[in-house]
Coordinates of C-alpha atoms and ligand atoms in Angstrom, one line a residue:
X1 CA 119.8 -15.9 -12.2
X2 CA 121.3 -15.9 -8.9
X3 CA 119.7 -15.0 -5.9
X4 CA 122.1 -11.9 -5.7
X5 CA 122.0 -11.1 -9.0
X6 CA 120.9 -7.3 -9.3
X7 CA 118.7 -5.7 -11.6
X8 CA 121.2 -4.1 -13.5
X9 CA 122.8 -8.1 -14.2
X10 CA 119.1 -9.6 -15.0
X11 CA 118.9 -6.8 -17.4
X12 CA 121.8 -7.5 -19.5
X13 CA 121.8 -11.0 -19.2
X14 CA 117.8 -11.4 -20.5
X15 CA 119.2 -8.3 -23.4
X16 CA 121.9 -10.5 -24.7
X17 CA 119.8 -13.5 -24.5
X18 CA 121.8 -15.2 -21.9
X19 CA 118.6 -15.9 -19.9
X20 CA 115.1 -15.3 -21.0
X21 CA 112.6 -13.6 -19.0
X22 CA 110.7 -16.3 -18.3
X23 CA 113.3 -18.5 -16.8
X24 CA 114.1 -15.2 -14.5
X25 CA 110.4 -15.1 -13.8
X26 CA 110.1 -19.0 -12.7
X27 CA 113.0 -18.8 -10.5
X28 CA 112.1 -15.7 -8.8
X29 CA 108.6 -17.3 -7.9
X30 CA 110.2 -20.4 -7.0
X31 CA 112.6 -18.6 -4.6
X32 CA 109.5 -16.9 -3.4
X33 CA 107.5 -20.0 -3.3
X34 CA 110.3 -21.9 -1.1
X35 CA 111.8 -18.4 1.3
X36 CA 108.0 -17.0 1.8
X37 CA 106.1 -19.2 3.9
X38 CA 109.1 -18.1 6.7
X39 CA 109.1 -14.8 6.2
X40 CA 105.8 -13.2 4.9
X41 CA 107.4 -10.8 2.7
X42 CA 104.5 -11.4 0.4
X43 CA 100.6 -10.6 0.6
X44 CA 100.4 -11.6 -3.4
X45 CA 101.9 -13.3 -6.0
X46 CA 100.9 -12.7 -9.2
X47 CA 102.7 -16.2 -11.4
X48 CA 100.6 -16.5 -14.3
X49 CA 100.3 -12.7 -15.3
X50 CA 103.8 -12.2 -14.5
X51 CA 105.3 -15.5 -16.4
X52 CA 102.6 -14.2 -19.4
X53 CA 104.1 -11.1 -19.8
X54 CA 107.6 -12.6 -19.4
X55 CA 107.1 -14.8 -22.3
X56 CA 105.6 -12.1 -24.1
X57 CA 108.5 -10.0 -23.4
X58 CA 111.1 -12.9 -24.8
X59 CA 109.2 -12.6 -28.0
X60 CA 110.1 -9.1 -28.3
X61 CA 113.3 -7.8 -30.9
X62 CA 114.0 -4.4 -28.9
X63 CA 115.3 -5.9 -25.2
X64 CA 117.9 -3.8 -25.4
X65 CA 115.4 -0.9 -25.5
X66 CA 114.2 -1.6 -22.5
X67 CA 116.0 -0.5 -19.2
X68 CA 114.6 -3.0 -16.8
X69 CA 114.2 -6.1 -19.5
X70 CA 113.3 -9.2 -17.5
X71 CA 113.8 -8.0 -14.1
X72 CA 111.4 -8.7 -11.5
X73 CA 109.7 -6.5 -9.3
X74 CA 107.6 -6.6 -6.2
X75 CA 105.1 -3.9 -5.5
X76 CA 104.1 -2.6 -2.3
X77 CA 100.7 -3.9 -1.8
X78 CA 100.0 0.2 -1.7
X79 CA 100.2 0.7 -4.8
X80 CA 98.2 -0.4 -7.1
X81 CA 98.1 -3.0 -9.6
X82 CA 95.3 -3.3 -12.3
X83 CA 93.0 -6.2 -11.2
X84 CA 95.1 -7.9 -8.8
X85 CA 94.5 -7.3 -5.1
X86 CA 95.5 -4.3 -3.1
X87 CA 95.2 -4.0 0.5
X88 CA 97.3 -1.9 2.3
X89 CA 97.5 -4.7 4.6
X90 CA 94.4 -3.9 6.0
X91 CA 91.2 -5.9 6.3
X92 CA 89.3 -3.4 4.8
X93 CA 90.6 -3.6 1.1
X94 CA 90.0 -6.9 1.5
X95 CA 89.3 -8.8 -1.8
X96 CA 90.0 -5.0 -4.0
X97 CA 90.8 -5.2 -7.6
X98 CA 92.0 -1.9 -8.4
X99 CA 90.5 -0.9 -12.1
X100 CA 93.5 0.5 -12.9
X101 CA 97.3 0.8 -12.5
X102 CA 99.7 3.3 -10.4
X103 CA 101.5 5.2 -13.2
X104 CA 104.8 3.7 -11.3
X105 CA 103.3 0.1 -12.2
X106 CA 102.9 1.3 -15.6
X107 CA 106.4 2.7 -16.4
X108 CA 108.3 -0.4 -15.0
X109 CA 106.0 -2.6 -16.8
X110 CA 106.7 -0.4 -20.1
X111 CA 110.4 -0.8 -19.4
X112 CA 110.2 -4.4 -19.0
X113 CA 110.1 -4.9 -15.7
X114 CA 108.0 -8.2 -14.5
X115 CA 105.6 -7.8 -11.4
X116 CA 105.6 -11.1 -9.6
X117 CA 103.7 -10.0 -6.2
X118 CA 102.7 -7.4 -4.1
X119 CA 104.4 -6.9 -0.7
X120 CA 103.2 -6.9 3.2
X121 CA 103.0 -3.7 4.6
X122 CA 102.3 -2.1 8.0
X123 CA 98.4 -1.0 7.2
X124 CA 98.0 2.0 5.0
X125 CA 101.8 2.5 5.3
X126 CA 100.9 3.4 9.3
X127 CA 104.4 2.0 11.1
X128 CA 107.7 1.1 11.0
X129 CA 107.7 -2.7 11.8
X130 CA 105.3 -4.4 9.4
X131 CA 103.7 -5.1 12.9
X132 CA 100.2 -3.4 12.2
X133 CA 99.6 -5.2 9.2
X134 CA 96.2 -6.9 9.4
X135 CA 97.7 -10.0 7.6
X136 CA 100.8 -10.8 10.3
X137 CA 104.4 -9.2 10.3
X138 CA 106.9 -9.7 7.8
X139 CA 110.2 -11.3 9.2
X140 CA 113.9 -10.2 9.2
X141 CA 115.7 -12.6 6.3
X142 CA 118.3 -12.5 8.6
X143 CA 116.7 -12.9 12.2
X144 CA 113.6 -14.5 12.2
X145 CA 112.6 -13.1 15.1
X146 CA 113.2 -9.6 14.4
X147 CA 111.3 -6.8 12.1
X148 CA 112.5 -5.7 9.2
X149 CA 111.3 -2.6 9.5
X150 CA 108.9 -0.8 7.9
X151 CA 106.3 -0.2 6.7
X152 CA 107.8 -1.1 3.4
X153 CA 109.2 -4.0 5.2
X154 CA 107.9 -7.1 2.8
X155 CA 109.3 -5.2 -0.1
X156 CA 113.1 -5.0 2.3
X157 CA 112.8 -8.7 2.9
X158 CA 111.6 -9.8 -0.6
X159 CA 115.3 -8.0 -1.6
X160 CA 117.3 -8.7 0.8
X161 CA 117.0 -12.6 1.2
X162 CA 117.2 -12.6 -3.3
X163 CA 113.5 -13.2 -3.9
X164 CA 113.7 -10.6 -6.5
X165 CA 116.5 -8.1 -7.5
X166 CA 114.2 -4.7 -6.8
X167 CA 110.5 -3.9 -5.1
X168 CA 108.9 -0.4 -4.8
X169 CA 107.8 1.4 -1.7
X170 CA 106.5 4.2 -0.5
X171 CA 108.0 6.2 2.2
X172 CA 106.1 9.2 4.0
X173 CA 108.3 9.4 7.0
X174 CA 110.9 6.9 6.3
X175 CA 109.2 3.6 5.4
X176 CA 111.6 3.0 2.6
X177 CA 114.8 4.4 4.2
X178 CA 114.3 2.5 7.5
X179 CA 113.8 -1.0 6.2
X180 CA 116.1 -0.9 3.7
X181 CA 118.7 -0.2 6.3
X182 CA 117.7 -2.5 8.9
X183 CA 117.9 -5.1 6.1
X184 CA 121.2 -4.1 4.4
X185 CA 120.0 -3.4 1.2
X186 CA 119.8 0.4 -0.7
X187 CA 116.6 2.3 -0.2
X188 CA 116.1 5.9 -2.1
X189 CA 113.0 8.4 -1.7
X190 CA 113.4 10.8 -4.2
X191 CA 112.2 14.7 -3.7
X192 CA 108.4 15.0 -3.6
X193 CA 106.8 15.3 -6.7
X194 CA 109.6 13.3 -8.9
X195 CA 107.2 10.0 -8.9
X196 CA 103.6 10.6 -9.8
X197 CA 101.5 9.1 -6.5
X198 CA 98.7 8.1 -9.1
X199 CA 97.5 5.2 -7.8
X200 CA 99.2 5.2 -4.6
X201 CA 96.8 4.8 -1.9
X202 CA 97.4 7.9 0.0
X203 CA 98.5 7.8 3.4
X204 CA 99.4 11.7 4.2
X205 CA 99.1 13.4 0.9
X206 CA 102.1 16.1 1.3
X207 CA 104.7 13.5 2.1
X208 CA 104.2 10.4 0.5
X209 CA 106.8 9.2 -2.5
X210 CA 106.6 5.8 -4.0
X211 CA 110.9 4.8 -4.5
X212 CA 113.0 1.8 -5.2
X213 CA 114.3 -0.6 -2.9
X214 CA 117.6 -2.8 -4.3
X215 CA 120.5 -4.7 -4.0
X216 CA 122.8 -1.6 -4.6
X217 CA 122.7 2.5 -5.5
X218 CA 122.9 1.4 -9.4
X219 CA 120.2 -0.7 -9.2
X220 CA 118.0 2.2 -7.2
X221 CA 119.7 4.4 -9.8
X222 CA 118.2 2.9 -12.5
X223 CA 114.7 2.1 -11.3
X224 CA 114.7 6.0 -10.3
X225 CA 115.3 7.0 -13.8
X226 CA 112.3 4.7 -15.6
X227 CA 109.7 6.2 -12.4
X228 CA 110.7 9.6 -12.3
X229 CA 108.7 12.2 -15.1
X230 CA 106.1 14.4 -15.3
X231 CA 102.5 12.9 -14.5
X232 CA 99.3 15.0 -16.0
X233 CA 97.4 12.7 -13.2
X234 CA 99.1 13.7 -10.3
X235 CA 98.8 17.5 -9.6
X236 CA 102.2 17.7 -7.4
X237 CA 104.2 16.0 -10.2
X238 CA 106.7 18.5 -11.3
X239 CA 107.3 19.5 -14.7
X240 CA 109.8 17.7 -16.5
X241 CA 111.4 20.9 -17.4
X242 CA 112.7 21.4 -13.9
X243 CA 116.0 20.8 -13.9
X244 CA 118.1 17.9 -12.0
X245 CA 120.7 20.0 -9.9
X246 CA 123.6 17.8 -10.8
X247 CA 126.9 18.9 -9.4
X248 CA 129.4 15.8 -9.7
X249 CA 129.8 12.5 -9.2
X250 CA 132.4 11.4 -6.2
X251 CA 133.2 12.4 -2.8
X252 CA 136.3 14.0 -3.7
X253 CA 136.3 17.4 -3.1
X254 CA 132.3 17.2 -1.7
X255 CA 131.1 19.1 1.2
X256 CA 129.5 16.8 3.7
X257 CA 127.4 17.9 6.7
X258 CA 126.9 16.3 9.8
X259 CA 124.2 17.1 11.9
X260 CA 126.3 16.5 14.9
X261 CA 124.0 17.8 17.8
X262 CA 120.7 15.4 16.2
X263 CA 123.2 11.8 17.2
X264 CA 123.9 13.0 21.0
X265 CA 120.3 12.2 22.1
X266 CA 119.3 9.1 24.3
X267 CA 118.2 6.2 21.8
X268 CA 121.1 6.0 19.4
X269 CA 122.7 2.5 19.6
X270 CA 126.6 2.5 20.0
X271 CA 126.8 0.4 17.5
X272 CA 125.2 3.1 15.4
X273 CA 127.1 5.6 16.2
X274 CA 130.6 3.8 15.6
X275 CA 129.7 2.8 12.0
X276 CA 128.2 5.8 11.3
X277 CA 131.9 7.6 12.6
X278 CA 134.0 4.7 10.4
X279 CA 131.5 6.0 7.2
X280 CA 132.8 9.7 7.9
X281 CA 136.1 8.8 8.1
X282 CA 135.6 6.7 4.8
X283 CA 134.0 9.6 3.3
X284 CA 136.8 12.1 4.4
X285 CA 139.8 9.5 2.9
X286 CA 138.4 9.6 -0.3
X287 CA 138.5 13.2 0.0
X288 CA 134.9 14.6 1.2
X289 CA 135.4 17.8 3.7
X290 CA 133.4 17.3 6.6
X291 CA 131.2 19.9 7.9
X292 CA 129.3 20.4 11.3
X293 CA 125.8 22.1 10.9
X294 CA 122.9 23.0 13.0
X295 CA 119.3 22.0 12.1
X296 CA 118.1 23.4 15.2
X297 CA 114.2 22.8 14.7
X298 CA 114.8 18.9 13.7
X299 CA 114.0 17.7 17.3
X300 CA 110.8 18.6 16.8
X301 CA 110.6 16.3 13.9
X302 CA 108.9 13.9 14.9
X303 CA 106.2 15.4 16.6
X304 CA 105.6 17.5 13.5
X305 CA 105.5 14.7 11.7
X306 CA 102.7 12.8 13.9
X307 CA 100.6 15.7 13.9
X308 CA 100.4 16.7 10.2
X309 CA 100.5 12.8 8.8
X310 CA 97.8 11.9 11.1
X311 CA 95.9 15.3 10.1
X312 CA 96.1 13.9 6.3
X313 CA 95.4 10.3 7.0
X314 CA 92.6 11.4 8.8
X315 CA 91.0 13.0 6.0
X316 CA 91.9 10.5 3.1
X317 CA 91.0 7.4 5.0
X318 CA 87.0 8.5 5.3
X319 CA 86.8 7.3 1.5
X320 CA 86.9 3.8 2.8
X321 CA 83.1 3.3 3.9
X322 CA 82.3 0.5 3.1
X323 CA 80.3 1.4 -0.1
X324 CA 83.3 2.3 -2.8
X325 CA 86.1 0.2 -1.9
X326 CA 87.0 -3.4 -0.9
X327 CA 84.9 -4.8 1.8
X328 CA 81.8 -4.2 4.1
X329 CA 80.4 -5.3 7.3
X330 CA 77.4 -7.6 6.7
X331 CA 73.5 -7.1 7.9
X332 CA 74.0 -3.8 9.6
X333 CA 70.4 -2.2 10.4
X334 CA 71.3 1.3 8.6
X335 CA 73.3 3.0 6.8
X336 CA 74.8 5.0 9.8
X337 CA 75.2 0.8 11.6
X338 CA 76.9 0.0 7.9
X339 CA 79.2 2.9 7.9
X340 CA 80.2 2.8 11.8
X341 CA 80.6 -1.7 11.4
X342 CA 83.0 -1.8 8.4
X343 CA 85.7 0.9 9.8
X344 CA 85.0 -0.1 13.6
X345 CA 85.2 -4.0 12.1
X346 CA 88.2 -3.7 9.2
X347 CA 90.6 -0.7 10.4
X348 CA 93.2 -2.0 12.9
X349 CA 94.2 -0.2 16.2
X350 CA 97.1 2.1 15.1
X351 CA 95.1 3.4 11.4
X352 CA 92.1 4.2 14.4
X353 CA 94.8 5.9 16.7
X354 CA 95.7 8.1 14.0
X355 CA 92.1 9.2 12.5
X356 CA 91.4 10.1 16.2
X357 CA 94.8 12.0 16.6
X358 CA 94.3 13.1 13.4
X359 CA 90.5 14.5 13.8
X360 CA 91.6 15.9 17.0
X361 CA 94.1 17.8 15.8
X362 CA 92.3 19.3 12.9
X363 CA 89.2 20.1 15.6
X364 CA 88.1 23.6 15.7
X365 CA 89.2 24.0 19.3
X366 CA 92.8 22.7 18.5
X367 CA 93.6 23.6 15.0
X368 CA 95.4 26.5 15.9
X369 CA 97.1 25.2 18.7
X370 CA 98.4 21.9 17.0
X371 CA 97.9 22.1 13.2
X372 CA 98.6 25.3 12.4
X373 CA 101.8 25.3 15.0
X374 CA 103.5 21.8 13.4
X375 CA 102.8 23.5 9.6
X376 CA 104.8 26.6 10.8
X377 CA 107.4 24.7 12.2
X378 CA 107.5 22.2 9.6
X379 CA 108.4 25.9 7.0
X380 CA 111.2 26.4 9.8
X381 CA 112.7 22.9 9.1
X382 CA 112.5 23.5 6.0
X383 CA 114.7 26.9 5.7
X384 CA 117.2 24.8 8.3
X385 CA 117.8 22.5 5.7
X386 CA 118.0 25.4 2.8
X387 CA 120.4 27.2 5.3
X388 CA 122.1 24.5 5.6
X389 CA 122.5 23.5 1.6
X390 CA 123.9 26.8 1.5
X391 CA 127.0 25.6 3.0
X392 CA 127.2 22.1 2.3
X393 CA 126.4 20.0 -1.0
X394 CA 124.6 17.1 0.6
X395 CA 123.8 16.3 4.6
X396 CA 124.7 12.7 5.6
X397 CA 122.8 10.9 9.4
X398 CA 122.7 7.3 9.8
X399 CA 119.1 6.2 9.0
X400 CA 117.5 5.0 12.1
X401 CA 118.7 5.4 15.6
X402 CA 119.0 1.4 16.1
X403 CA 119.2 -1.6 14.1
X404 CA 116.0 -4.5 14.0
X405 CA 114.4 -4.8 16.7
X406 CA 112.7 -7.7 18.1
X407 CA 109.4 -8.6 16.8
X408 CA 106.8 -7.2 19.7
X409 CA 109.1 -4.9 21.7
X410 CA 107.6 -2.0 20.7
X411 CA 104.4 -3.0 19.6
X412 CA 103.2 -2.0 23.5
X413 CA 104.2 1.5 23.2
X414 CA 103.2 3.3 20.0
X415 CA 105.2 6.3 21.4
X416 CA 108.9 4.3 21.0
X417 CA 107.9 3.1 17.6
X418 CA 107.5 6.8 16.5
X419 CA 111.1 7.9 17.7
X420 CA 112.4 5.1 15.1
X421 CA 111.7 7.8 12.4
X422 CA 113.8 10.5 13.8
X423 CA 116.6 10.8 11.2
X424 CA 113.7 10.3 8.7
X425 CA 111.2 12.8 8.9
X426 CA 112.8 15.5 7.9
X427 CA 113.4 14.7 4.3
X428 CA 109.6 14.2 4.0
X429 CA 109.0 17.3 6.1
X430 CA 111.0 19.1 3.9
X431 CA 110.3 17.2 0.6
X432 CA 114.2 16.6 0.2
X433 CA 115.9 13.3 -1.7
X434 CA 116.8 10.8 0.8
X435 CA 119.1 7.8 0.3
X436 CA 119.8 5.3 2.7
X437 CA 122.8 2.9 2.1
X438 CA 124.5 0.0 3.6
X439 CA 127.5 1.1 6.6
X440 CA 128.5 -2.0 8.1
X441 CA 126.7 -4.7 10.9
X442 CA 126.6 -4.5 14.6
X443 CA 127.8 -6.4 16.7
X444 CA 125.2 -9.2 16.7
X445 CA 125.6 -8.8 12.9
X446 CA 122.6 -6.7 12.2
X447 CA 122.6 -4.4 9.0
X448 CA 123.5 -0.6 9.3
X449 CA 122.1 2.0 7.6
X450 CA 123.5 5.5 6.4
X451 CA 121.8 8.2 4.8
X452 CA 122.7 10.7 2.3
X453 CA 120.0 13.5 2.3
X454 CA 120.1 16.2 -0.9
X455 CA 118.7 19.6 -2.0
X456 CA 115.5 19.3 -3.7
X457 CA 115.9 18.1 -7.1
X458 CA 119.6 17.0 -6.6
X459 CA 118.2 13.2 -6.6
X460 CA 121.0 12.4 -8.9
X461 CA 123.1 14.0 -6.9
X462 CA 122.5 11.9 -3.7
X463 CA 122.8 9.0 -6.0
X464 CA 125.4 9.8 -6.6
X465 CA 126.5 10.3 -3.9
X466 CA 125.4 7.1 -2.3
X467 CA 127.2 5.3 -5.2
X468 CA 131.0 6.5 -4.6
X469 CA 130.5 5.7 -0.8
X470 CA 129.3 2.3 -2.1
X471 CA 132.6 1.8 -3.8
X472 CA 135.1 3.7 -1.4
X473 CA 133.4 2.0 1.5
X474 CA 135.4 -1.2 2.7
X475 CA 132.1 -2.9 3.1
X476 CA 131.6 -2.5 -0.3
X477 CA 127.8 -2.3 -0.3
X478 CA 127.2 -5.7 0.9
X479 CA 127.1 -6.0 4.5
Ligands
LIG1 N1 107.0 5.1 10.6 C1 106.3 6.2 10.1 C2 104.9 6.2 10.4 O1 104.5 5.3 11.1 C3 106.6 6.3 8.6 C4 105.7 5.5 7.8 C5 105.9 5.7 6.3 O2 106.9 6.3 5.9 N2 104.9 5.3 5.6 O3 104.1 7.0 10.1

């Protein structure tokens, strides 16, 4: 296997027999074992389960059964994984063996796939730089002393520099998205309720989706398919019955919408902006029609967004108490001193921020004024997006305003890190199928991304999508 190999390639090298699992296994953990110790992509590495299963796998007559035979697979350290430990790069799920498996864990594992490790991630998913992990940032492959983004930002490194071929992550207001295109790689959250969020440790409830991260749209295609299905254990899975709106592959012919007015703001890079213009005109040779819409309540995205994710981590972060999960402060007095130690102790700044925000926000005094308000206008994003789908087939934005930033320039003012997410939000906001895709490199030779955002349930629409841009795109995927 080389290190750009994708998934689809380790697939139908270890079916044929061309390469067994277990030498794809050994040289993805040596590649790990040599690349990590620069770039903290990894919290966990899981060797001996993963080359066990790989040799168990190599044993097997039905490879070519098996979608994801051989490939391996880093996991979020988010989601989790049955006895090996999950942290949410925070201190306090330090030492926690989950009992069980995510259900995401245990349809790539049933289609072959081969955990080696679990990534870094900002704590509980809380950030867009891998900064606020409890267990140091994760570096750009490319610039050591940038981010690369986040929070799904170990699994966007572990790709990108060709540790392994695919990693899962979780995005609830872009955290797949943006990494994946600050590090040049494909990154798609599918429409809430595709993938089953059992075992996902839930940052804000209503718009978190686990997703793959990859070397390219097929690969992402691929790993979409084995995750996506009903899920009895997740009560906002949707039924498998519900159809995929499917319309047609290419971009000849397809109506694209720009949000024109959303990329005029202060805070978009030039650089941005040009390649985004030069993926347009891409788009429209190989015979796309652009079309300008209006979603006139996305600039109040992101302020939505910080109200009503902080609202939900707020409540789902007071299970951690020191009593049912991971780890608790020692030789407190009571079991008020117990309680009040482990969270004051093991939360980090920006996970306390948010409870506060989030408490606040919920308070009697304020519900009305803050909750309340950001759920009614997140229903009016919403129908801007449906009015829009009415004209155009799917909406395409590049996926963050600039490319990676240097490690610590915005780790001062939580307030800049927040605007990162402004293209993002709204497909969480709205529960919509988001894609984002290489366009290109700045000037300084930092990864672009471009997003393709769908209609719910048109996930393999936006795929699609995604994949003839990939191909009539001069940079070809692999910027
Ligand atoms: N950057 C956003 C935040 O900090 C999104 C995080 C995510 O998608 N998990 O909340």
């Amino acid at each position: 296997m080389t290190p750009m190999m994708g998934a689809a390639e380790v697939r139908a090298a270890v079916a044929s027999r061309q390469l067994s699992a277990v030498e794809v296994c050994r040289e993805a953990l040596d590649r790990i074992a040599a690349l990590d110790p620069g770039l903290n992509a990894f919290r966990t590495t899981t060797a001996e389960r993963a080359l066990a299963r790989a040799a168990a796998l190599d044993a097997r007559d039905d490879l070519h059964a098996l979608p994801l035979a051989g490939v391996p697979i880093a996991i979020k350290d988010n989601i989790c994984t049955k006895g090996v430990e999950t942290t949410a790069g925070s201190r306090i799920l330090e030492g926690y063996r989950p009992p069980y498996d995510a259900t995401v864990v245990a349809r790539l594992e049933a289609a072959g796939a081969i955990v080696v490790g679990k990534t870094n991630c900002d704590e509980f998913a809380m950030g867009s730089s891998t900064e606020n992990s409890a267990y140091g940032p994760t570096r750009h492959p490319r610039a050591l002393d940038r981010t690369p983004g986040g929070s799904s930002g170990g699994s966007a490194a572990a790709v990108a520099a060709g540790m392994v071929p695919l990693a899962l992550g979780s995005d609830t207001g872009g955290s797949i998205r943006q990494p994946a295109g600050f590090c040049g790689i494909t990154g798609f959250k599918p429409t809430y309720g595709r993938v089953s969020r059992y075992g996902l440790l839930a940052f804000a409830s209503s718009l978190d989706q686990i997703g793959p991260m990859a070397r390219d749209v097929t690969d992402a295609a691929l790993t979409f398919k084995v995750l996506a299905g009903h899920d009895p254990r997740d009560s906002t899975s949707i039924a498998d019955r519900a159809p995929d709106a499917v319309r047609h592959a290419g971009l000849d012919g397809l109506k694209v919408g720009v949000p024109r007015h959303l990329l005029d703001g202060p805070g978009v890079e030039s650089d941005v902006l040009a390649a985004f213009d030069v993926a347009v005109g891409a788009m429209q040779t190989a015979g796309a029609t652009i079309v300008e819409i209006a979603l006139p309540h996305a600039s109040h995205g992101v302020p939505v967004y910080y109200i009503l994710a902080t609202a939900e981590a707020s409540a789902n972060l007071a299970r951690y108490d020191g009593v049912r999960f991971g780890s608790r402060a020692d030789d407190a007095g009571s079991l008020d001193e117990m309680y009040a130690r482990t969270r004051g102790e093991r939360f980090g700044p920006e996970v306390k921020r948010r409870i506060v925000l989030g408490t606040y926000v919920l308070s009697a005094g304020y519900y009305d004024a803050y909750y309340r308000k950001a759920q009614q206008v997140r229903t009016l994003l919403g129908r801007d997006y449906a009015h829009a789908f009415g004209q155009v087939d799917v909406i395409t934005c590049p996926t963050s305003p600039t490319t990676a930033f240097p490690l610590g320039a915005r780790t001062a003012d939580p307030l800049q890190m927040y605007l990162s997410d402004v293209f993002t939000v709204g497909a969480n906001l709205a529960g919509l199928p988001a894609v984002s895709v290489p366009c290109g490199v700045s000037s300084s030779q930092l990864p672009i991304g471009l997003q393709f955002i769908g209609p719910a349930m048109a996930d393999t629409l936006v795929l699609d999508v995604a994949g003839a841009f990939e191909r009539a795109a001069p940079w070809n995927g692999a910027a």
